[in-house]
Amino acid sequence: MDAQLEQRSPAPAVVHPPARRRHSGILRYPLVRQLIRFTGVGIVCTITSLALYAFLRPWIGAQPANAAALVLTSLMNTALNRRLTFKITERKRMKRDHLNGLIVILVALLLTGGSLGILHWLNPDATVADELWTTTLSGLVATAVRFTLLRHWIFRRARHR
C-alpha cells in the first residue's frame, strides 16, 4: 500500500531561477551598466540639490545651504542607487546602507564645502551663480568618490549586477 501511495504522489516542482538577461557589446560589463544607472541617479540628485541650494541660500547662507541640500538629497540618493544602480531590493541591511550613505555624503560635503570656502577666500564677492558652478564642479569630483565608495564598500555585495 505504501508503494502505491509513493507512486501516486506528484513529483516535486522544479524551481528555475529567473533567466538572466544577456547584454552584448560594452553593456556586457556590469561596471558600465552601473555607471549608466549611477549617472541617471546623479543627474536627478544634482538637479534636486542645486534647486534646494538656490532656494535656501538667500535665507541661510552658502555653507549651510550646501550642507542642507546635500543632507536632504542623501537619503534619496542612497535609496535610488541601492535600487536602480546596484539592484538591491531586499530590505535587509537597508538602515546600515543609509547610515553608510550618510558617511559618503559627508565626504561630498567636505569636498563641496571646501571648494566654497576656497571660492570665498579667493573672491569674497562671489555670486550665487559662481557658487553653483563651484559646487557643481566639486560635486563631479565628489561623485567619482561616491561611486567608488558605494561600489566597493557599501554595495560590494552587488558589484556584478
Coordinates of N, CA, C and O in Angstrom, one line a residue:
M1 N 0.8 -1.2 0.0 CA 0.0 0.0 0.0 C 0.9 1.3 0.0 O 0.6 2.2 -0.7
D2 N 1.9 1.3 0.8 CA 2.8 2.4 0.8 C 3.5 2.6 -0.6 O 3.7 3.8 -1.0
A3 N 3.8 1.5 -1.3 CA 4.4 1.7 -2.6 C 3.4 2.3 -3.6 O 3.8 3.1 -4.4
Q4 N 2.1 2.1 -3.4 CA 1.1 2.7 -4.3 C 1.0 4.2 -4.0 O 0.8 5.0 -4.9
L5 N 1.0 4.6 -2.7 CA 1.0 6.0 -2.4 C 2.2 6.8 -2.9 O 2.0 7.9 -3.4
E6 N 3.3 6.1 -2.8 CA 4.5 6.8 -3.3 C 4.4 7.0 -4.8 O 4.9 8.0 -5.3
Q7 N 3.8 6.0 -5.5 CA 3.7 6.2 -7.0 C 2.8 7.3 -7.4 O 2.9 7.9 -8.4
R8 N 1.7 7.5 -6.6 CA 0.7 8.4 -6.9 C 1.1 9.9 -6.6 O 0.5 10.8 -7.1
S9 N 1.9 10.1 -5.6 CA 2.3 11.4 -5.2 C 3.0 12.1 -6.4 O 3.9 11.6 -7.0
P10 N 2.6 13.4 -6.6 CA 3.2 14.1 -7.7 C 4.7 14.4 -7.4 O 5.1 14.5 -6.3
A11 N 5.4 14.5 -8.5 CA 6.9 14.9 -8.4 C 7.0 16.3 -7.9 O 6.2 17.2 -8.2
P12 N 8.0 16.6 -7.1 CA 8.2 18.0 -6.6 C 8.4 18.9 -7.8 O 9.1 18.5 -8.8
A13 N 7.8 20.1 -7.7 CA 8.0 21.1 -8.8 C 9.5 21.6 -8.8 O 10.1 21.8 -7.8
V14 N 10.0 21.7 -10.0 CA 11.3 22.2 -10.2 C 11.3 23.7 -10.3 O 10.5 24.2 -11.1
V15 N 12.0 24.4 -9.4 CA 12.0 25.8 -9.4 C 13.3 26.3 -10.2 O 14.4 26.0 -9.8
H16 N 13.1 27.0 -11.2 CA 14.2 27.5 -12.0 C 14.4 29.0 -11.6 O 13.4 29.8 -11.5
P17 N 15.6 29.4 -11.5 CA 15.9 30.8 -11.2 C 15.5 31.6 -12.4 O 15.4 31.1 -13.6
P18 N 15.1 32.9 -12.2 CA 14.8 33.7 -13.4 C 15.9 33.8 -14.4 O 17.1 33.8 -14.0
A19 N 15.5 33.9 -15.7 CA 16.5 33.9 -16.7 C 17.3 35.2 -16.6 O 16.7 36.3 -16.4
R20 N 18.6 35.2 -16.7 CA 19.4 36.4 -16.6 C 19.5 37.0 -18.0 O 19.6 36.3 -19.0
R21 N 19.3 38.3 -18.1 CA 19.4 39.0 -19.3 C 20.8 39.0 -19.8 O 21.7 39.4 -19.1
R22 N 21.0 38.7 -21.0 CA 22.4 38.7 -21.6 C 22.6 40.1 -22.3 O 21.7 40.5 -23.1
H23 N 23.6 40.7 -22.0 CA 23.9 42.0 -22.7 C 25.1 41.8 -23.6 O 25.9 40.9 -23.5
S24 N 25.1 42.6 -24.7 CA 26.1 42.5 -25.7 C 26.9 43.8 -25.7 O 26.5 44.8 -25.2
G25 N 28.0 43.8 -26.4 CA 28.8 44.9 -26.6 C 29.4 45.4 -25.3 O 29.7 44.6 -24.3
I26 N 29.5 46.7 -25.1 CA 30.1 47.3 -23.9 C 29.1 47.1 -22.7 O 29.6 47.1 -21.6
L27 N 27.8 46.9 -23.0 CA 26.9 46.7 -21.8 C 27.1 45.3 -21.2 O 26.4 45.1 -20.2
R28 N 27.9 44.5 -21.7 CA 28.1 43.2 -21.1 C 28.9 43.3 -19.8 O 28.9 42.4 -19.0
Y29 N 29.5 44.5 -19.6 CA 30.3 44.7 -18.3 C 29.4 45.3 -17.3 O 28.8 46.4 -17.5
P30 N 29.3 44.7 -16.1 CA 28.4 45.3 -15.0 C 28.8 46.7 -14.7 O 27.9 47.5 -14.4
L31 N 30.1 47.0 -14.7 CA 30.6 48.3 -14.3 C 30.0 49.4 -15.2 O 29.5 50.4 -14.8
V32 N 29.9 49.1 -16.5 CA 29.4 50.1 -17.5 C 27.9 50.3 -17.2 O 27.4 51.4 -17.2
R33 N 27.1 49.2 -17.0 CA 25.7 49.3 -16.7 C 25.5 50.1 -15.4 O 24.6 51.0 -15.4
Q34 N 26.3 49.8 -14.4 CA 26.2 50.6 -13.1 C 26.5 52.0 -13.3 O 25.8 52.9 -12.8
L35 N 27.5 52.4 -14.1 CA 27.9 53.8 -14.3 C 26.8 54.5 -15.0 O 26.5 55.7 -14.7
I36 N 26.1 53.9 -16.0 CA 25.0 54.5 -16.7 C 23.8 54.8 -15.7 O 23.3 55.9 -15.7
R37 N 23.5 53.8 -14.9 CA 22.4 54.0 -14.0 C 22.8 55.0 -12.9 O 22.0 55.8 -12.5
F38 N 24.0 54.9 -12.4 CA 24.5 55.9 -11.4 C 24.5 57.3 -12.0 O 24.1 58.3 -11.3
T39 N 24.8 57.5 -13.2 CA 24.7 58.8 -13.9 C 23.3 59.3 -13.9 O 23.1 60.5 -13.6
G40 N 22.3 58.5 -14.2 CA 20.9 58.9 -14.2 C 20.5 59.4 -12.8 O 19.9 60.4 -12.6
V41 N 20.9 58.6 -11.8 CA 20.5 58.9 -10.4 C 21.2 60.2 -10.0 O 20.6 61.1 -9.4
G42 N 22.5 60.3 -10.5 CA 23.3 61.5 -10.1 C 22.6 62.8 -10.7 O 22.6 63.9 -10.1
I43 N 22.1 62.7 -12.0 CA 21.5 63.9 -12.6 C 20.3 64.3 -11.8 O 20.1 65.5 -11.5
V44 N 19.4 63.3 -11.4 CA 18.2 63.7 -10.6 C 18.6 64.3 -9.3 O 18.1 65.3 -8.9
C45 N 19.6 63.7 -8.6 CA 20.0 64.2 -7.3 C 20.7 65.5 -7.4 O 20.5 66.4 -6.5
T46 N 21.5 65.7 -8.4 CA 22.2 67.0 -8.6 C 21.2 68.2 -8.9 O 21.3 69.2 -8.3
I47 N 20.3 67.9 -9.7 CA 19.2 68.9 -10.0 C 18.5 69.3 -8.7 O 18.2 70.4 -8.4
T48 N 18.1 68.2 -8.0 CA 17.4 68.5 -6.7 C 18.2 69.2 -5.7 O 17.8 70.2 -5.1
S49 N 19.5 68.9 -5.6 CA 20.4 69.5 -4.7 C 20.7 71.0 -5.1 O 20.6 71.9 -4.2
L50 N 20.9 71.2 -6.3 CA 21.1 72.6 -6.8 C 19.8 73.5 -6.6 O 20.0 74.6 -6.2
A51 N 18.7 72.9 -6.8 CA 17.4 73.6 -6.6 C 17.3 74.0 -5.1 O 16.9 75.1 -4.8
L52 N 17.5 73.0 -4.3 CA 17.5 73.2 -2.8 C 18.5 74.3 -2.4 O 18.2 75.2 -1.6
Y53 N 19.7 74.2 -2.9 CA 20.7 75.2 -2.6 C 20.3 76.6 -3.0 O 20.4 77.5 -2.2
A54 N 19.8 76.7 -4.2 CA 19.4 78.0 -4.7 C 18.2 78.6 -3.9 O 18.1 79.8 -3.7
F55 N 17.4 77.7 -3.5 CA 16.2 78.1 -2.7 C 16.6 78.5 -1.3 O 16.1 79.6 -0.8
L56 N 17.5 77.8 -0.6 CA 17.9 78.0 0.7 C 18.9 79.1 0.9 O 19.0 79.8 2.0
R57 N 19.8 79.3 -0.1 CA 20.9 80.2 0.0 C 20.6 81.6 0.5 O 21.3 82.1 1.3
P58 N 19.6 82.2 0.0 CA 19.3 83.6 0.4 C 18.9 83.7 1.9 O 19.2 84.8 2.5
W59 N 18.4 82.7 2.5 CA 17.9 82.7 3.8 C 19.0 82.3 4.8 O 19.0 82.8 6.0
I60 N 19.8 81.3 4.5 CA 20.7 80.7 5.5 C 22.2 80.8 5.1 O 23.0 80.4 5.9
G61 N 22.5 81.3 3.9 CA 23.9 81.5 3.6 C 24.4 80.3 2.8 O 23.8 79.3 2.7
A62 N 25.6 80.4 2.2 CA 26.2 79.5 1.3 C 26.5 78.1 1.9 O 26.0 77.1 1.4
Q63 N 27.3 78.1 3.0 CA 27.7 76.8 3.6 C 26.5 76.0 4.2 O 26.4 74.8 3.9
P64 N 25.7 76.7 5.0 CA 24.5 75.9 5.5 C 23.6 75.5 4.4 O 23.0 74.3 4.5
A65 N 23.4 76.3 3.3 CA 22.5 75.8 2.2 C 23.1 74.6 1.5 O 22.4 73.7 1.1
N66 N 24.4 74.6 1.3 CA 25.1 73.5 0.7 C 24.9 72.2 1.5 O 24.6 71.2 1.0
A67 N 25.2 72.4 2.8 CA 25.0 71.2 3.8 C 23.6 70.7 3.8 O 23.4 69.5 3.7
A68 N 22.6 71.6 3.9 CA 21.2 71.2 3.9 C 20.8 70.5 2.6 O 20.2 69.4 2.7
A69 N 21.2 71.0 1.5 CA 20.9 70.4 0.2 C 21.5 69.0 0.1 O 20.8 68.1 -0.4
L70 N 22.7 68.9 0.5 CA 23.4 67.5 0.4 C 22.8 66.5 1.4 O 22.5 65.4 1.0
V71 N 22.5 66.9 2.6 CA 21.9 66.0 3.6 C 20.5 65.6 3.2 O 20.1 64.5 3.2
L72 N 19.7 66.6 2.7 CA 18.3 66.3 2.3 C 18.3 65.4 1.1 O 17.4 64.5 1.0
T73 N 19.2 65.5 0.2 CA 19.2 64.6 -1.0 C 20.0 63.3 -0.8 O 19.9 62.4 -1.6
S74 N 20.7 63.2 0.3 CA 21.5 62.0 0.6 C 20.6 60.7 0.7 O 21.0 59.7 0.2
L75 N 19.5 60.8 1.4 CA 18.6 59.6 1.6 C 18.1 59.2 0.2 O 18.0 58.0 -0.1
M76 N 17.6 60.2 -0.5 CA 17.1 59.9 -1.9 C 18.2 59.3 -2.7 O 17.9 58.3 -3.4
N77 N 19.4 59.8 -2.7 CA 20.5 59.3 -3.5 C 20.8 57.9 -3.1 O 21.0 57.0 -4.0
T78 N 20.9 57.6 -1.8 CA 21.3 56.2 -1.4 C 20.2 55.2 -1.8 O 20.4 54.1 -2.3
A79 N 18.9 55.6 -1.6 CA 17.8 54.8 -1.9 C 17.7 54.5 -3.5 O 17.6 53.3 -3.9
L80 N 17.9 55.5 -4.3 CA 17.9 55.3 -5.7 C 19.1 54.5 -6.2 O 18.9 53.6 -7.0
N81 N 20.3 54.8 -5.7 CA 21.4 54.0 -6.1 C 21.3 52.5 -5.6 O 21.7 51.6 -6.3
R82 N 20.8 52.3 -4.4 CA 20.6 51.0 -3.9 C 19.7 50.2 -4.8 O 20.0 49.0 -5.2
R83 N 18.6 50.8 -5.2 CA 17.6 50.1 -6.0 C 17.9 50.0 -7.5 O 17.9 49.0 -8.1
L84 N 18.3 51.2 -8.1 CA 18.5 51.2 -9.5 C 19.9 50.9 -10.0 O 20.1 50.1 -10.9
T85 N 20.9 51.5 -9.3 CA 22.3 51.2 -9.7 C 22.8 49.8 -9.4 O 23.4 49.2 -10.2
F86 N 22.5 49.4 -8.1 CA 23.1 48.2 -7.7 C 22.1 47.0 -7.6 O 22.4 45.9 -7.1
K87 N 20.8 47.3 -7.9 CA 19.7 46.3 -8.0 C 19.5 45.6 -6.7 O 19.3 44.4 -6.7
I88 N 19.6 46.3 -5.6 CA 19.4 45.7 -4.3 C 17.9 46.0 -3.9 O 17.6 47.2 -3.7
T89 N 17.1 45.0 -3.8 CA 15.7 45.2 -3.5 C 15.3 44.8 -2.1 O 14.2 45.2 -1.6
E90 N 16.0 43.9 -1.5 CA 15.6 43.4 -0.2 C 15.8 44.5 0.9 O 16.7 45.4 0.7
R91 N 15.1 44.4 1.9 CA 15.1 45.4 3.0 C 16.3 45.1 4.0 O 16.6 45.9 4.8
K92 N 16.9 43.9 3.9 CA 17.9 43.5 4.8 C 19.1 44.5 4.6 O 19.5 44.9 3.5
R93 N 19.6 45.0 5.7 CA 20.7 45.9 5.8 C 20.4 47.3 5.2 O 21.3 48.1 4.9
M94 N 19.1 47.7 5.0 CA 18.8 49.0 4.5 C 19.2 50.1 5.4 O 19.8 51.1 4.9
K95 N 19.0 50.0 6.7 CA 19.3 51.0 7.6 C 20.9 51.2 7.6 O 21.3 52.4 7.6
R96 N 21.6 50.1 7.6 CA 23.1 50.3 7.6 C 23.5 50.9 6.3 O 24.4 51.7 6.3
D97 N 22.9 50.5 5.2 CA 23.2 51.1 3.9 C 23.0 52.7 3.9 O 23.8 53.4 3.4
H98 N 21.9 53.1 4.5 CA 21.6 54.5 4.6 C 22.6 55.2 5.5 O 23.0 56.4 5.2
L99 N 22.9 54.6 6.6 CA 23.9 55.2 7.5 C 25.3 55.4 6.9 O 25.9 56.4 6.9
N100 N 25.7 54.3 6.2 CA 26.9 54.4 5.4 C 26.8 55.4 4.3 O 27.8 56.1 4.0
G101 N 25.6 55.6 3.7 CA 25.4 56.6 2.6 C 25.6 58.0 3.2 O 26.1 58.9 2.5
L102 N 25.2 58.2 4.4 CA 25.4 59.5 5.1 C 26.9 59.8 5.2 O 27.4 60.9 5.1
I103 N 27.7 58.8 5.5 CA 29.2 58.9 5.6 C 29.7 59.4 4.3 O 30.6 60.3 4.2
V104 N 29.2 58.7 3.2 CA 29.7 59.1 1.9 C 29.3 60.5 1.5 O 30.1 61.2 0.9
I105 N 28.1 60.9 1.9 CA 27.7 62.3 1.7 C 28.5 63.3 2.5 O 28.8 64.4 2.0
L106 N 29.0 62.9 3.7 CA 29.9 63.8 4.4 C 31.2 64.0 3.7 O 31.7 65.1 3.7
V107 N 31.7 63.0 3.0 CA 32.9 63.2 2.1 C 32.6 64.2 1.0 O 33.3 65.1 0.8
A108 N 31.4 64.1 0.4 CA 31.0 65.0 -0.6 C 30.8 66.5 0.0 O 31.2 67.4 -0.6
L109 N 30.3 66.5 1.2 CA 30.1 67.8 1.9 C 31.5 68.5 2.1 O 31.7 69.7 2.0
L110 N 32.5 67.7 2.5 CA 33.8 68.2 2.7 C 34.4 68.7 1.4 O 35.0 69.8 1.4
L111 N 34.2 68.0 0.3 CA 34.7 68.5 -1.0 C 34.0 69.7 -1.4 O 34.7 70.7 -1.9
T112 N 32.7 69.7 -1.4 CA 32.0 70.9 -1.9 C 32.1 72.1 -1.0 O 32.2 73.2 -1.4
G113 N 32.0 71.8 0.3 CA 32.1 72.9 1.3 C 33.5 73.5 1.2 O 33.7 74.7 1.4
G114 N 34.5 72.6 1.1 CA 35.9 73.1 0.9 C 36.1 74.0 -0.3 O 36.7 75.0 -0.3
S115 N 35.4 73.6 -1.4 CA 35.5 74.4 -2.6 C 34.8 75.7 -2.5 O 35.3 76.7 -3.0
L116 N 33.7 75.7 -1.7 CA 33.1 77.0 -1.5 C 33.9 77.9 -0.6 O 34.0 79.1 -0.8
G117 N 34.6 77.3 0.4 CA 35.5 78.1 1.2 C 36.6 78.7 0.4 O 37.0 79.9 0.6
I118 N 37.2 77.9 -0.5 CA 38.3 78.4 -1.3 C 37.7 79.5 -2.2 O 38.4 80.6 -2.4
L119 N 36.5 79.3 -2.8 CA 36.0 80.4 -3.7 C 35.8 81.7 -2.9 O 36.2 82.7 -3.4
H120 N 35.2 81.6 -1.7 CA 35.0 82.8 -0.9 C 36.3 83.4 -0.4 O 36.4 84.7 -0.2
W121 N 37.3 82.6 -0.3 CA 38.6 83.2 0.1 C 39.3 83.9 -1.1 O 39.8 85.0 -0.9
L122 N 39.1 83.3 -2.3 CA 39.7 84.0 -3.5 C 38.8 85.1 -3.9 O 39.3 86.1 -4.5
N123 N 37.5 85.0 -3.8 CA 36.6 86.0 -4.3 C 35.5 86.2 -3.2 O 34.4 85.6 -3.3
P124 N 35.7 87.1 -2.3 CA 34.6 87.3 -1.2 C 33.3 87.8 -1.8 O 32.3 87.6 -1.1
D125 N 33.3 88.4 -2.9 CA 32.0 88.9 -3.5 C 31.4 87.9 -4.6 O 30.7 88.4 -5.5
A126 N 31.7 86.6 -4.4 CA 31.2 85.7 -5.4 C 29.7 85.7 -5.5 O 29.0 85.8 -4.4
T127 N 29.2 85.5 -6.7 CA 27.7 85.5 -6.8 C 27.2 84.1 -6.6 O 27.9 83.1 -6.5
V128 N 25.9 84.0 -6.5 CA 25.2 82.7 -6.3 C 25.6 81.8 -7.5 O 25.8 80.6 -7.4
A129 N 25.6 82.4 -8.7 CA 26.0 81.6 -9.9 C 27.4 81.0 -9.8 O 27.6 79.9 -10.1
D130 N 28.3 81.9 -9.3 CA 29.7 81.4 -9.0 C 29.7 80.2 -8.1 O 30.4 79.2 -8.2
E131 N 28.9 80.3 -7.0 CA 28.8 79.3 -6.0 C 28.2 78.0 -6.6 O 28.7 76.9 -6.3
L132 N 27.2 78.2 -7.4 CA 26.6 77.0 -8.1 C 27.6 76.3 -9.0 O 27.6 75.1 -9.0
W133 N 28.3 77.0 -9.8 CA 29.4 76.4 -10.6 C 30.4 75.7 -9.8 O 30.9 74.6 -10.1
T134 N 30.8 76.4 -8.7 CA 31.8 75.8 -7.8 C 31.4 74.5 -7.2 O 32.1 73.5 -7.2
T135 N 30.1 74.5 -6.7 CA 29.6 73.3 -6.1 C 29.3 72.2 -7.1 O 29.5 71.0 -6.9
T136 N 29.0 72.6 -8.3 CA 28.8 71.6 -9.4 C 30.1 70.9 -9.8 O 30.1 69.7 -9.9
L137 N 31.1 71.7 -10.0 CA 32.4 71.1 -10.4 C 33.0 70.3 -9.3 O 33.5 69.2 -9.6
S138 N 33.0 70.8 -8.1 CA 33.5 70.0 -7.0 C 32.6 68.8 -6.7 O 33.0 67.7 -6.3
G139 N 31.3 68.9 -7.1 CA 30.4 67.8 -7.0 C 30.7 66.7 -7.9 O 30.5 65.5 -7.6
L140 N 31.3 67.0 -9.1 CA 31.7 66.0 -10.0 C 32.8 65.1 -9.4 O 32.8 63.9 -9.6
V141 N 33.8 65.8 -8.8 CA 34.8 65.0 -8.1 C 34.2 64.2 -6.9 O 34.5 63.0 -6.8
A142 N 33.3 64.8 -6.2 CA 32.7 64.0 -5.1 C 31.9 62.8 -5.6 O 31.8 61.8 -5.0
T143 N 31.3 63.0 -6.8 CA 30.5 61.9 -7.5 C 31.4 60.7 -7.8 O 31.0 59.6 -7.5
A144 N 32.6 61.0 -8.3 CA 33.5 59.9 -8.6 C 33.9 59.1 -7.3 O 34.0 57.9 -7.2
V145 N 34.2 59.9 -6.2 CA 34.5 59.3 -5.0 C 33.3 58.5 -4.4 O 33.4 57.4 -3.9
R146 N 32.1 59.1 -4.6 CA 30.9 58.5 -4.1 C 30.6 57.1 -4.8 O 30.4 56.1 -4.1
F147 N 30.8 57.1 -6.1 CA 30.6 55.9 -6.8 C 31.6 54.8 -6.4 O 31.2 53.6 -6.2
T148 N 32.8 55.2 -6.2 CA 33.8 54.2 -5.8 C 33.5 53.7 -4.4 O 33.6 52.5 -4.2
L149 N 33.1 54.5 -3.5 CA 32.8 54.1 -2.1 C 31.5 53.2 -2.1 O 31.4 52.2 -1.4
L150 N 30.5 53.6 -2.9 CA 29.3 52.8 -3.0 C 29.6 51.4 -3.5 O 29.1 50.4 -3.0
R151 N 30.3 51.4 -4.6 CA 30.6 50.1 -5.3 C 31.5 49.2 -4.5 O 31.3 48.0 -4.5
H152 N 32.5 49.7 -3.9 CA 33.5 48.9 -3.3 C 33.3 48.8 -1.8 O 34.0 47.9 -1.1
W153 N 32.4 49.5 -1.2 CA 32.3 49.4 0.3 C 30.8 49.1 0.6 O 30.5 48.0 1.1
I154 N 29.9 50.0 0.4 CA 28.5 49.9 0.8 C 27.8 48.8 0.1 O 27.2 47.9 0.7
F155 N 27.9 48.8 -1.2 CA 27.1 47.8 -2.0 C 28.0 46.8 -2.7 O 27.7 46.2 -3.8
R156 N 29.1 46.4 -2.1 CA 30.0 45.5 -2.7 C 29.4 44.1 -3.0 O 29.8 43.4 -3.8
R157 N 28.4 43.8 -2.2 CA 27.7 42.5 -2.4 C 26.9 42.5 -3.7 O 26.5 41.4 -4.1
A158 N 26.7 43.6 -4.3 CA 26.0 43.6 -5.6 C 26.8 44.2 -6.7 O 26.3 44.7 -7.7
R159 N 28.1 44.1 -6.6 CA 29.0 44.7 -7.6 C 28.9 44.2 -9.0 O 29.1 44.9 -10.0
H160 N 28.4 42.9 -9.2 CA 28.4 42.3 -10.5 C 27.0 42.2 -11.1 O 26.7 41.4 -11.9
R161 N 26.1 43.1 -10.6 CA 24.7 43.1 -11.1 C 24.5 44.0 -12.3 O 25.1 45.0 -12.4

